[in-house]
Each structure stands twice: as C-alpha cells, then as structure tokens.
C-alpha cells in the first residue's frame, strides 16, 4: 500500500518539507512546555500541530530524533541571539554584562522554548542512560565565560581571580534564574538582570 505522505510520482519540495519540519518542531516545543517531556507523545504533538502522526514519522525517525532537533534548534537560536549582542562589545566587562543580559532577555521573549529545552535536557537520555545534552552544553557555556573572563584578566580590566571558578558561578546564577522563573512566571527578569550584572561587575572589577 502506498503511504499517503509519500505520493507516487510527486517530486519532493524542499521548501515545503522544511516548513513542515519547522511546524512539527514548533508543535513539539509547545507540547513539551505545556504537558512536560514524559507526556509529550508523538500523538499529542501531532494533535497540537493539527496533522496526523504519520506526517511526523515521515519527517523524523521517532520522538528521540524530533526532540533532539528541538534542542538543537533552540540552542542555535539562543546562541545566534546572544552572539549578535556580544559582537557589539569589545571590553570583557561589557561582554560579561551583555552575556548575562542577553540570556535573560531571550528567556523573557521565549518562555515556551526555555521551558521545553530545560525539560528535554533534564530528561532525555542516550542509549546507555547518560544525559544526552547536559554535559556538552554546560562545558560550552563555561568555556565561553572563562574566555571572556581571561580576556578581562589579560587586559587588566579585572582583579586577579580564577576564571574557571567565576565562569561556573555565573553559569549557575543563570541556571538559578531559569529555575525560579520557570516556577514563577511573574519574576521580573529585567530587575533580575540588573542585580546579576551589578553583582558580577562588582565581583570582577579591580
């Protein structure tokens, strides 16, 4: 029997297929954000996207691949947002302040994405049971922050400190902000950003 999602003789249109994949990824984000990782079945995602489950199966090998694409998409979008801000700064102090501010600005503008990626990263496991995403992501964030801090030390902007320790502390402060805001959406992220940027400015300056 011919699959209805792969009609015989019809050429594949990459633009249409990419739009469909984006629709499915967006539906997965909204579904995970609203019902959680464990309850975000392909059937629920299909229902949210108003398509059949077979359409998802046409574009993705299964839930694992789909959710990995969700995480990759959100990571790419988040980094593009942050990187554009960082490129406007030349000083280490400005880059550190901008990194913190940009993270919280992205959170405020994309609540569903942040909630979804947090749930998936915390729950999604590789075949051997290890976390699929968390370690790699944490290391890349710490590496970036440590590089910014070392720049400030080399340029004489900052007092003497261990950049790795401070990088981990900044990263954990942002994780704490996400955790609080995830539980309480009324948290003022603008005020939170002011406090964090002021705190780390004072902690690193000479």
XYZ file of C-alpha atoms in Angstrom:
206
model
C 0.000 0.000 0.000
C 1.308 3.452 -0.904
C 1.903 5.833 2.028
C -0.342 8.892 1.827
C 2.597 11.037 2.935
C 4.797 9.812 0.054
C 2.583 10.001 -3.034
C 3.909 8.180 -6.080
C 5.298 10.396 -8.820
C 5.240 13.607 -6.783
C 8.535 15.465 -6.522
C 9.742 16.392 -3.063
C 9.666 20.128 -2.456
C 12.479 21.050 -0.004
C 10.877 24.394 0.876
C 7.553 22.780 1.772
C 9.272 19.975 3.667
C 11.392 22.412 5.657
C 8.268 24.412 6.533
C 6.558 21.204 7.693
C 9.557 20.224 9.826
C 9.513 23.681 11.421
C 5.780 23.316 12.119
C 6.386 19.966 13.815
C 9.323 21.289 15.857
C 7.259 24.282 16.989
C 4.405 21.963 17.964
C 6.821 19.784 19.926
C 8.129 22.835 21.793
C 4.620 23.949 22.744
C 3.608 20.416 23.736
C 6.624 19.794 25.972
C 6.236 23.249 27.543
C 2.576 22.601 28.347
C 2.458 18.898 29.359
C 6.104 18.002 30.054
C 8.663 15.722 28.458
C 7.141 12.433 29.656
C 3.669 13.242 28.344
C 4.804 14.747 25.035
C 3.963 11.756 22.852
C 4.051 11.924 19.071
C 0.266 11.672 19.132
C -0.009 14.766 21.353
C 2.475 16.657 19.213
C 0.573 15.706 16.054
C -2.685 16.826 17.657
C -1.141 20.185 18.574
C 0.165 20.614 15.013
C -3.211 19.510 13.603
C -1.597 16.826 11.470
C -1.544 13.036 11.519
C 1.118 11.116 13.440
C 2.262 9.597 10.136
C 3.317 13.045 8.932
C 5.712 13.322 11.870
C 7.043 9.836 11.089
C 7.693 10.939 7.517
C 9.986 13.759 8.669
C 11.514 12.281 11.847
C 12.626 8.754 12.723
C 10.875 8.974 16.108
C 10.415 11.007 19.270
C 14.121 10.889 20.113
C 15.184 12.443 16.825
C 12.416 15.042 16.954
C 13.277 16.174 20.473
C 16.971 16.279 19.647
C 16.117 18.563 16.744
C 14.059 20.713 19.110
C 17.028 21.126 21.444
C 19.459 21.807 18.603
C 17.114 24.409 17.120
C 16.667 26.210 20.423
C 20.393 26.115 21.166
C 21.150 27.544 17.717
C 18.555 30.288 18.065
C 19.687 31.177 21.577
C 23.333 31.371 20.576
C 22.525 33.480 17.490
C 20.648 35.908 19.757
C 23.468 36.092 22.302
C 26.285 36.191 19.751
C 24.749 39.177 17.953
C 24.767 41.081 21.248
C 28.306 40.016 22.178
C 29.675 41.207 18.847
C 28.710 44.777 19.750
C 31.019 44.715 22.794
C 34.822 44.851 22.848
C 35.644 45.015 26.564
C 35.491 41.933 28.765
C 33.306 43.746 31.294
C 30.884 44.682 28.521
C 30.854 41.162 27.127
C 30.209 39.617 30.544
C 27.398 42.058 31.255
C 25.920 41.521 27.787
C 26.086 37.733 28.083
C 24.066 37.795 31.302
C 21.595 40.369 29.975
C 21.095 38.577 26.651
C 20.342 35.253 28.349
C 17.621 36.800 30.479
C 16.241 38.810 27.546
C 15.928 35.618 25.499
C 14.192 33.885 28.397
C 11.634 36.663 28.691
C 10.850 36.619 24.963
C 10.728 32.822 24.555
C 9.222 31.248 27.652
C 7.873 28.120 25.937
C 11.224 27.427 24.291
C 13.165 27.824 27.517
C 10.771 25.601 29.473
C 10.784 22.957 26.749
C 14.554 22.797 26.339
C 15.071 22.660 30.099
C 12.679 19.727 30.443
C 14.141 17.829 27.494
C 17.763 18.375 28.527
C 16.973 17.249 32.068
C 15.069 14.150 30.952
C 16.374 12.957 27.594
C 18.857 10.086 27.849
C 21.218 8.326 25.482
C 21.043 4.550 24.962
C 23.431 3.941 27.875
C 21.312 6.051 30.241
C 23.602 9.090 30.359
C 22.208 12.600 29.774
C 22.080 13.322 26.046
C 22.726 17.066 26.260
C 23.571 18.482 29.685
C 27.327 17.844 29.887
C 28.175 19.208 26.441
C 26.071 22.307 26.955
C 27.470 23.079 30.401
C 31.037 22.751 29.167
C 30.498 25.042 26.178
C 28.961 27.738 28.373
C 31.779 27.564 30.906
C 34.374 27.658 28.121
C 32.821 30.806 26.656
C 32.525 32.565 30.008
C 36.051 31.598 31.033
C 37.379 33.051 27.752
C 35.596 36.361 28.437
C 36.990 36.449 31.966
C 40.526 35.620 30.821
C 40.296 38.487 28.347
C 39.484 40.820 31.229
C 42.405 39.492 33.253
C 44.834 39.791 30.335
C 43.655 43.327 29.526
C 43.916 44.425 33.148
C 40.185 45.152 33.464
C 39.563 42.630 36.227
C 41.068 41.864 39.597
C 43.016 38.621 39.958
C 40.753 35.560 40.268
C 40.322 32.024 38.938
C 38.334 32.461 35.685
C 37.067 28.880 35.776
C 35.554 29.315 39.233
C 33.901 32.607 38.326
C 32.661 31.191 34.995
C 30.970 28.299 36.804
C 29.448 30.749 39.305
C 27.997 32.944 36.543
C 26.601 29.880 34.787
C 24.987 28.611 37.974
C 23.492 32.033 38.685
C 21.770 31.954 35.300
C 20.542 28.404 35.889
C 19.111 29.620 39.189
C 17.327 32.449 37.390
C 15.775 29.989 34.942
C 14.662 27.706 37.764
C 12.959 30.441 39.727
C 11.300 31.979 36.665
C 10.109 28.562 35.459
C 8.226 28.088 38.724
C 7.043 31.688 38.986
C 6.447 33.459 35.635
C 5.830 36.753 37.466
C 9.541 37.023 38.336
C 10.817 40.347 36.972
C 13.659 39.312 34.676
C 14.584 42.934 33.988
C 15.231 43.504 37.678
C 16.943 40.118 37.900
C 19.312 41.099 35.085
C 20.191 44.367 36.812
C 21.032 42.563 40.038
C 23.138 39.858 38.360
C 25.067 42.242 36.120
C 25.740 44.553 39.076
C 26.779 41.618 41.274
C 29.321 40.238 38.808
C 30.573 43.651 37.799
C 31.450 44.350 41.425
C 32.842 40.846 41.903
C 35.261 41.085 38.984
C 36.349 44.741 38.894
C 39.606 45.914 40.443
